[in-house]
Amino acid sequence: MMQTAAFERVKLVRDNHRPTGLDYIKNIFKEFIELHGDRRYADDPAIVGGLARLNGAPVTVIAIEKGHTAKERTYRNFGAPHPEGYRKALRLMKQAEKFGRPVICLIDTSGAYCGVGAEERGQGQAIAENLMEMSTLCVPILSILIGEGGSGGALALAVADRVWMLQNAVYSVISPEGCASILWKDASKAESAAESLRLTAEDAKSLGVVERILSEKDIGKKEYYDRIRTLLAQELESLAHDMDLVGNRYNRFRRLGASAVIEEQQ
């Protein structure tokens, strides 16, 4: 049976050769200084964050990191952050606000870790706090979905002024396997679920969930990273002149789904 275009993209973004958050940090930013820990419990290797320079300007960059090899992926918990990872990210964002640095988030996760320990340490609360705090952060926030964008685990770093997606990235409320398990009690029907979830970049753009789809031409090559760097610098320059940053961010999310509601009413 032929696979759908949507599920093909899910498989593509899970490939262990695809560039991860650290690849973007190393090839786009200069003078990156990683900062660790949430100051409450521990450091979470699934989220990497710190200070860097983008074309000479200081920024805070935060990335969900999956790793490439089996050893790396195990260490990074396969890009599934614990609550301390989200709290670390929020600590860095509040620090960025204090010093007037824009925030850039690179997202690649199938979802937040749902183990017992994560729940005991307040996974839901950690994600909710990020959503609340990012909605009123007084510095520009730009988030890019570079691979998987799974549920609240991705949204916890995507309450931004601008949200971009790579052309083969996916963004969904749940993984196709999780959706199939709930709807049909059969994870093998993930292909059908992927088609129904409208998780592609084109779907997200049509719904107003993202502003820009980034071409993956020459992905992983110097030319590719140079292009992304230029686009980031241009967008941050534009956001720096926004006199109502928080208000416009609020309105951006209030508009989501409005066109779909109007269509349904008609």
mmCIF file of C-alpha atoms in Angstrom:
data_model
loop_
_atom_site.group_PDB
_atom_site.id
_atom_site.type_symbol
_atom_site.label_atom_id
_atom_site.label_comp_id
_atom_site.label_asym_id
_atom_site.label_seq_id
_atom_site.Cartn_x
_atom_site.Cartn_y
_atom_site.Cartn_z
ATOM 1 C CA MET A 1 0.000 0.000 0.000
ATOM 2 C CA MET A 2 1.313 3.447 -0.934
ATOM 3 C CA GLN A 3 2.071 5.771 1.951
ATOM 4 C CA THR A 4 0.522 9.218 2.146
ATOM 5 C CA ALA A 5 2.583 12.345 1.628
ATOM 6 C CA ALA A 6 1.890 13.320 5.237
ATOM 7 C CA PHE A 7 3.254 10.105 6.719
ATOM 8 C CA GLU A 8 6.253 10.207 4.394
ATOM 9 C CA ARG A 9 7.164 13.521 5.983
ATOM 10 C CA VAL A 10 6.795 12.079 9.460
ATOM 11 C CA LYS A 11 9.276 9.360 8.531
ATOM 12 C CA LEU A 12 11.596 11.892 6.930
ATOM 13 C CA VAL A 13 11.831 14.170 9.965
ATOM 14 C CA ARG A 14 12.570 11.178 12.194
ATOM 15 C CA ASP A 15 15.616 10.214 10.154
ATOM 16 C CA ASN A 16 18.705 10.267 12.369
ATOM 17 C CA HIS A 17 20.753 11.987 9.639
ATOM 18 C CA ARG A 18 18.508 15.049 9.600
ATOM 19 C CA PRO A 19 20.106 18.199 11.122
ATOM 20 C CA THR A 20 19.216 18.640 14.782
ATOM 21 C CA GLY A 21 19.047 21.702 16.998
ATOM 22 C CA LEU A 22 22.753 21.611 17.838
ATOM 23 C CA ASP A 23 23.632 21.462 14.135
ATOM 24 C CA TYR A 24 21.745 24.716 13.602
ATOM 25 C CA ILE A 25 23.371 26.327 16.631
ATOM 26 C CA LYS A 26 26.875 25.368 15.496
ATOM 27 C CA ASN A 27 26.384 26.494 11.903
ATOM 28 C CA ILE A 28 24.263 29.637 12.285
ATOM 29 C CA PHE A 29 25.338 31.268 15.552
ATOM 30 C CA LYS A 30 28.699 32.396 16.887
ATOM 31 C CA GLU A 31 30.157 32.376 20.396
ATOM 32 C CA PHE A 32 27.496 30.040 21.765
ATOM 33 C CA ILE A 33 27.710 29.634 25.542
ATOM 34 C CA GLU A 34 25.501 26.855 26.861
ATOM 35 C CA LEU A 35 23.738 27.394 30.177
ATOM 36 C CA HIS A 36 22.491 24.500 32.280
ATOM 37 C CA GLY A 37 19.864 23.680 34.874
ATOM 38 C CA ASP A 38 16.451 24.921 35.958
ATOM 39 C CA ARG A 39 17.651 26.001 39.441
ATOM 40 C CA ARG A 40 15.031 23.694 40.953
ATOM 41 C CA TYR A 41 15.829 20.087 40.166
ATOM 42 C CA ALA A 42 18.338 19.251 37.423
ATOM 43 C CA ASP A 43 19.609 19.857 33.923
ATOM 44 C CA ASP A 44 17.741 18.276 31.001
ATOM 45 C CA PRO A 45 19.936 17.322 28.013
ATOM 46 C CA ALA A 46 16.839 17.189 25.760
ATOM 47 C CA ILE A 47 16.808 20.995 25.747
ATOM 48 C CA VAL A 48 19.964 22.939 24.920
ATOM 49 C CA GLY A 49 20.040 26.677 25.494
ATOM 50 C CA GLY A 50 22.301 29.609 26.066
ATOM 51 C CA LEU A 51 23.754 32.858 24.787
ATOM 52 C CA ALA A 52 25.012 33.408 21.260
ATOM 53 C CA ARG A 53 25.565 35.997 18.565
ATOM 54 C CA LEU A 54 23.618 36.243 15.326
ATOM 55 C CA ASN A 55 25.510 38.415 12.853
ATOM 56 C CA GLY A 56 27.198 40.027 15.843
ATOM 57 C CA ALA A 57 24.000 40.750 17.772
ATOM 58 C CA PRO A 58 23.375 38.986 21.117
ATOM 59 C CA VAL A 59 20.500 36.496 21.230
ATOM 60 C CA THR A 60 19.239 33.693 23.427
ATOM 61 C CA VAL A 61 18.862 30.436 21.520
ATOM 62 C CA ILE A 62 16.984 27.393 22.824
ATOM 63 C CA ALA A 63 16.757 24.074 20.995
ATOM 64 C CA ILE A 64 15.141 20.712 21.594
ATOM 65 C CA GLU A 65 17.894 18.241 20.751
ATOM 66 C CA LYS A 66 17.368 14.631 19.625
ATOM 67 C CA GLY A 67 20.908 13.605 18.744
ATOM 68 C CA HIS A 68 22.034 11.475 15.798
ATOM 69 C CA THR A 69 23.535 8.226 17.075
ATOM 70 C CA ALA A 70 21.855 5.719 19.382
ATOM 71 C CA LYS A 71 24.093 6.864 22.233
ATOM 72 C CA GLU A 72 23.293 10.530 21.639
ATOM 73 C CA ARG A 73 19.576 9.898 21.314
ATOM 74 C CA THR A 74 19.497 7.939 24.549
ATOM 75 C CA TYR A 75 21.370 10.735 26.341
ATOM 76 C CA ARG A 76 18.970 13.352 24.921
ATOM 77 C CA ASN A 77 15.944 11.183 25.779
ATOM 78 C CA PHE A 78 15.095 11.147 22.061
ATOM 79 C CA GLY A 79 14.176 14.830 22.218
ATOM 80 C CA ALA A 80 11.400 14.303 24.779
ATOM 81 C CA PRO A 81 11.957 17.009 27.432
ATOM 82 C CA HIS A 82 11.338 16.614 31.150
ATOM 83 C CA PRO A 83 9.741 19.425 33.196
ATOM 84 C CA GLU A 84 13.188 20.675 34.207
ATOM 85 C CA GLY A 85 13.973 21.169 30.517
ATOM 86 C CA TYR A 86 10.993 23.468 30.056
ATOM 87 C CA ARG A 87 11.834 25.274 33.283
ATOM 88 C CA LYS A 88 15.408 25.747 32.059
ATOM 89 C CA ALA A 89 14.058 27.179 28.803
ATOM 90 C CA LEU A 90 11.801 29.567 30.700
ATOM 91 C CA ARG A 91 14.669 30.651 32.957
ATOM 92 C CA LEU A 92 16.709 31.527 29.871
ATOM 93 C CA MET A 93 13.798 33.390 28.284
ATOM 94 C CA LYS A 94 13.246 35.486 31.413
ATOM 95 C CA GLN A 95 16.971 36.197 31.494
ATOM 96 C CA ALA A 96 16.774 37.285 27.846
ATOM 97 C CA GLU A 97 13.917 39.624 28.707
ATOM 98 C CA LYS A 98 15.934 41.160 31.547
ATOM 99 C CA PHE A 99 18.827 41.987 29.219
ATOM 100 C CA GLY A 100 16.788 42.811 26.121
ATOM 101 C CA ARG A 101 17.890 39.873 23.971
ATOM 102 C CA PRO A 102 15.567 38.322 21.367
ATOM 103 C CA VAL A 103 14.765 34.618 21.767
ATOM 104 C CA ILE A 104 15.100 32.010 19.018
ATOM 105 C CA CYS A 105 13.631 28.532 19.594
ATOM 106 C CA LEU A 106 14.395 25.473 17.470
ATOM 107 C CA ILE A 107 11.764 22.759 17.922
ATOM 108 C CA ASP A 108 12.085 19.046 17.177
ATOM 109 C CA THR A 109 10.171 16.721 19.485
ATOM 110 C CA SER A 110 7.538 14.031 19.239
ATOM 111 C CA GLY A 111 6.227 15.386 22.544
ATOM 112 C CA ALA A 112 7.121 16.046 26.151
ATOM 113 C CA TYR A 113 8.269 13.012 28.144
ATOM 114 C CA CYS A 114 5.259 11.317 29.744
ATOM 115 C CA GLY A 115 7.000 9.092 32.288
ATOM 116 C CA VAL A 116 5.941 8.823 35.907
ATOM 117 C CA GLY A 117 8.859 10.938 37.154
ATOM 118 C CA ALA A 118 8.039 13.751 34.749
ATOM 119 C CA GLU A 119 4.426 13.767 35.880
ATOM 120 C CA GLU A 120 5.478 13.737 39.534
ATOM 121 C CA ARG A 121 7.680 16.779 38.923
ATOM 122 C CA GLY A 122 4.883 18.743 37.259
ATOM 123 C CA GLN A 123 5.174 18.245 33.502
ATOM 124 C CA GLY A 124 1.797 19.806 32.761
ATOM 125 C CA GLN A 125 2.450 22.784 35.005
ATOM 126 C CA ALA A 126 5.874 23.387 33.463
ATOM 127 C CA ILE A 127 4.389 23.495 29.962
ATOM 128 C CA ALA A 128 1.500 25.711 31.094
ATOM 129 C CA GLU A 129 3.902 28.168 32.748
ATOM 130 C CA ASN A 130 5.878 28.444 29.521
ATOM 131 C CA LEU A 131 2.711 29.177 27.538
ATOM 132 C CA MET A 132 1.656 31.854 30.004
ATOM 133 C CA GLU A 133 5.058 33.517 30.376
ATOM 134 C CA MET A 134 5.904 33.480 26.667
ATOM 135 C CA SER A 135 2.605 35.185 25.865
ATOM 136 C CA THR A 136 3.749 38.304 27.759
ATOM 137 C CA LEU A 137 7.523 38.197 27.232
ATOM 138 C CA CYS A 138 8.645 41.698 26.271
ATOM 139 C CA VAL A 139 11.318 40.700 23.735
ATOM 140 C CA PRO A 140 10.923 39.264 20.214
ATOM 141 C CA ILE A 141 10.429 35.487 20.016
ATOM 142 C CA LEU A 142 10.962 33.526 16.814
ATOM 143 C CA SER A 143 10.333 29.765 16.779
ATOM 144 C CA ILE A 144 11.216 27.343 13.995
ATOM 145 C CA LEU A 145 9.922 23.785 13.689
ATOM 146 C CA ILE A 146 12.944 22.005 12.242
ATOM 147 C CA GLY A 147 11.553 18.460 12.528
ATOM 148 C CA GLU A 148 8.718 17.074 14.609
ATOM 149 C CA GLY A 149 6.379 19.427 16.432
ATOM 150 C CA GLY A 150 4.449 17.212 18.790
ATOM 151 C CA SER A 151 1.629 18.494 20.997
ATOM 152 C CA GLY A 152 2.256 20.644 24.085
ATOM 153 C CA GLY A 153 5.868 19.521 24.092
ATOM 154 C CA ALA A 154 6.423 21.633 20.989
ATOM 155 C CA LEU A 155 3.937 24.391 21.802
ATOM 156 C CA ALA A 156 5.811 25.104 25.050
ATOM 157 C CA LEU A 157 8.507 26.755 22.899
ATOM 158 C CA ALA A 158 6.246 28.045 20.123
ATOM 159 C CA VAL A 159 4.193 30.868 21.670
ATOM 160 C CA ALA A 160 6.133 33.296 19.496
ATOM 161 C CA ASP A 161 5.768 36.444 17.415
ATOM 162 C CA ARG A 162 6.713 34.446 14.331
ATOM 163 C CA VAL A 163 6.528 30.683 13.856
ATOM 164 C CA TRP A 164 8.260 29.098 10.854
ATOM 165 C CA MET A 165 8.389 25.514 9.609
ATOM 166 C CA LEU A 166 10.785 23.673 7.375
ATOM 167 C CA GLN A 167 8.964 22.351 4.325
ATOM 168 C CA ASN A 168 9.083 18.740 5.524
ATOM 169 C CA ALA A 169 8.542 19.463 9.223
ATOM 170 C CA VAL A 170 5.305 18.377 10.922
ATOM 171 C CA TYR A 171 3.205 20.059 13.624
ATOM 172 C CA SER A 172 0.365 18.241 15.352
ATOM 173 C CA VAL A 173 -1.606 17.850 18.564
ATOM 174 C CA ILE A 174 -0.469 14.215 18.761
ATOM 175 C CA SER A 175 1.766 11.778 16.933
ATOM 176 C CA PRO A 176 0.109 9.718 14.166
ATOM 177 C CA GLU A 177 0.749 6.539 16.160
ATOM 178 C CA GLY A 178 -0.814 8.023 19.292
ATOM 179 C CA CYS A 179 -3.817 9.246 17.336
ATOM 180 C CA ALA A 180 -4.325 5.836 15.692
ATOM 181 C CA SER A 181 -4.052 4.096 19.061
ATOM 182 C CA ILE A 182 -6.781 6.297 20.524
ATOM 183 C CA LEU A 183 -9.167 6.313 17.572
ATOM 184 C CA TRP A 184 -8.799 2.773 16.274
ATOM 185 C CA LYS A 185 -6.871 0.994 19.053
ATOM 186 C CA ASP A 186 -4.330 0.192 16.355
ATOM 187 C CA ALA A 187 -1.042 2.107 16.014
ATOM 188 C CA SER A 188 -0.440 0.493 12.619
ATOM 189 C CA LYS A 189 -3.068 2.866 11.178
ATOM 190 C CA ALA A 190 -0.711 5.811 11.740
ATOM 191 C CA GLU A 191 -0.635 6.529 8.012
ATOM 192 C CA SER A 192 -4.367 7.264 7.907
ATOM 193 C CA ALA A 193 -4.092 9.303 11.102
ATOM 194 C CA ALA A 194 -1.279 11.411 9.649
ATOM 195 C CA GLU A 195 -3.448 12.365 6.697
ATOM 196 C CA SER A 196 -6.351 13.393 8.945
ATOM 197 C CA LEU A 197 -4.252 15.410 11.393
ATOM 198 C CA ARG A 198 -3.313 18.062 8.815
ATOM 199 C CA LEU A 199 0.214 18.128 10.183
ATOM 200 C CA THR A 200 2.205 19.322 7.137
ATOM 201 C CA ALA A 201 3.771 22.757 6.754
ATOM 202 C CA GLU A 202 1.272 23.627 4.029
ATOM 203 C CA ASP A 203 -1.617 22.744 6.335
ATOM 204 C CA ALA A 204 -0.168 24.859 9.148
ATOM 205 C CA LYS A 205 0.370 27.804 6.800
ATOM 206 C CA SER A 206 -3.186 27.614 5.450
ATOM 207 C CA LEU A 207 -4.548 27.646 9.021
ATOM 208 C CA GLY A 208 -2.413 30.610 10.020
ATOM 209 C CA VAL A 209 -0.450 28.534 12.526
ATOM 210 C CA VAL A 210 2.873 29.452 10.887
ATOM 211 C CA GLU A 211 3.952 32.511 8.912
ATOM 212 C CA ARG A 212 6.655 31.042 6.710
ATOM 213 C CA ILE A 213 7.649 27.716 5.168
ATOM 214 C CA LEU A 214 11.405 27.363 4.743
ATOM 215 C CA SER A 215 12.803 25.500 1.759
ATOM 216 C CA GLU A 216 15.022 22.524 2.560
ATOM 217 C CA LYS A 217 17.128 22.969 -0.562
ATOM 218 C CA ASP A 218 20.777 22.075 0.249
ATOM 219 C CA ILE A 219 19.756 21.158 3.806
ATOM 220 C CA GLY A 220 22.781 20.600 5.999
ATOM 221 C CA LYS A 221 25.121 22.493 3.674
ATOM 222 C CA LYS A 222 26.785 25.859 4.318
ATOM 223 C CA GLU A 223 24.513 27.602 1.805
ATOM 224 C CA TYR A 224 21.470 26.343 3.668
ATOM 225 C CA TYR A 225 22.602 27.620 7.058
ATOM 226 C CA ASP A 226 23.695 30.945 5.552
ATOM 227 C CA ARG A 227 20.206 31.418 4.112
ATOM 228 C CA ILE A 228 18.530 30.644 7.437
ATOM 229 C CA ARG A 229 20.893 33.037 9.236
ATOM 230 C CA THR A 230 20.006 35.863 6.853
ATOM 231 C CA LEU A 231 16.268 35.275 7.231
ATOM 232 C CA LEU A 232 16.549 35.189 11.026
ATOM 233 C CA ALA A 233 18.502 38.448 11.137
ATOM 234 C CA GLN A 234 16.008 40.167 8.835
ATOM 235 C CA GLU A 235 13.005 39.014 10.855
ATOM 236 C CA LEU A 236 14.504 40.034 14.185
ATOM 237 C CA GLU A 237 15.333 43.447 12.758
ATOM 238 C CA SER A 238 11.697 43.827 11.728
ATOM 239 C CA LEU A 239 10.403 42.717 15.134
ATOM 240 C CA ALA A 240 12.743 45.144 16.882
ATOM 241 C CA HIS A 241 10.611 47.986 15.479
ATOM 242 C CA ASP A 242 7.305 46.525 16.679
ATOM 243 C CA MET A 243 5.930 49.012 19.208
ATOM 244 C CA ASP A 244 3.193 46.653 20.424
ATOM 245 C CA LEU A 245 5.024 43.336 20.512
ATOM 246 C CA VAL A 246 2.977 41.653 23.243
ATOM 247 C CA GLY A 247 -0.351 42.937 21.904
ATOM 248 C CA ASN A 248 0.385 41.714 18.392
ATOM 249 C CA ARG A 249 1.502 38.338 19.736
ATOM 250 C CA TYR A 250 -1.764 38.061 21.672
ATOM 251 C CA ASN A 251 -3.785 38.920 18.576
ATOM 252 C CA ARG A 252 -1.800 36.437 16.485
ATOM 253 C CA PHE A 253 -2.959 33.534 18.630
ATOM 254 C CA ARG A 254 -6.506 34.888 19.002
ATOM 255 C CA ARG A 255 -6.857 34.713 15.218
ATOM 256 C CA LEU A 256 -5.907 31.041 14.945
ATOM 257 C CA GLY A 257 -8.750 28.936 13.635
ATOM 258 C CA ALA A 258 -11.007 31.930 12.930
ATOM 259 C CA SER A 259 -11.132 31.237 9.184
ATOM 260 C CA ALA A 260 -11.990 27.573 9.838
ATOM 261 C CA VAL A 261 -14.921 28.585 12.070
ATOM 262 C CA ILE A 262 -16.249 30.999 9.441
ATOM 263 C CA GLU A 263 -16.012 28.278 6.770
ATOM 264 C CA GLU A 264 -17.932 25.834 8.969
ATOM 265 C CA GLN A 265 -20.662 28.381 9.698
ATOM 266 C CA GLN A 266 -21.091 29.052 5.988
#
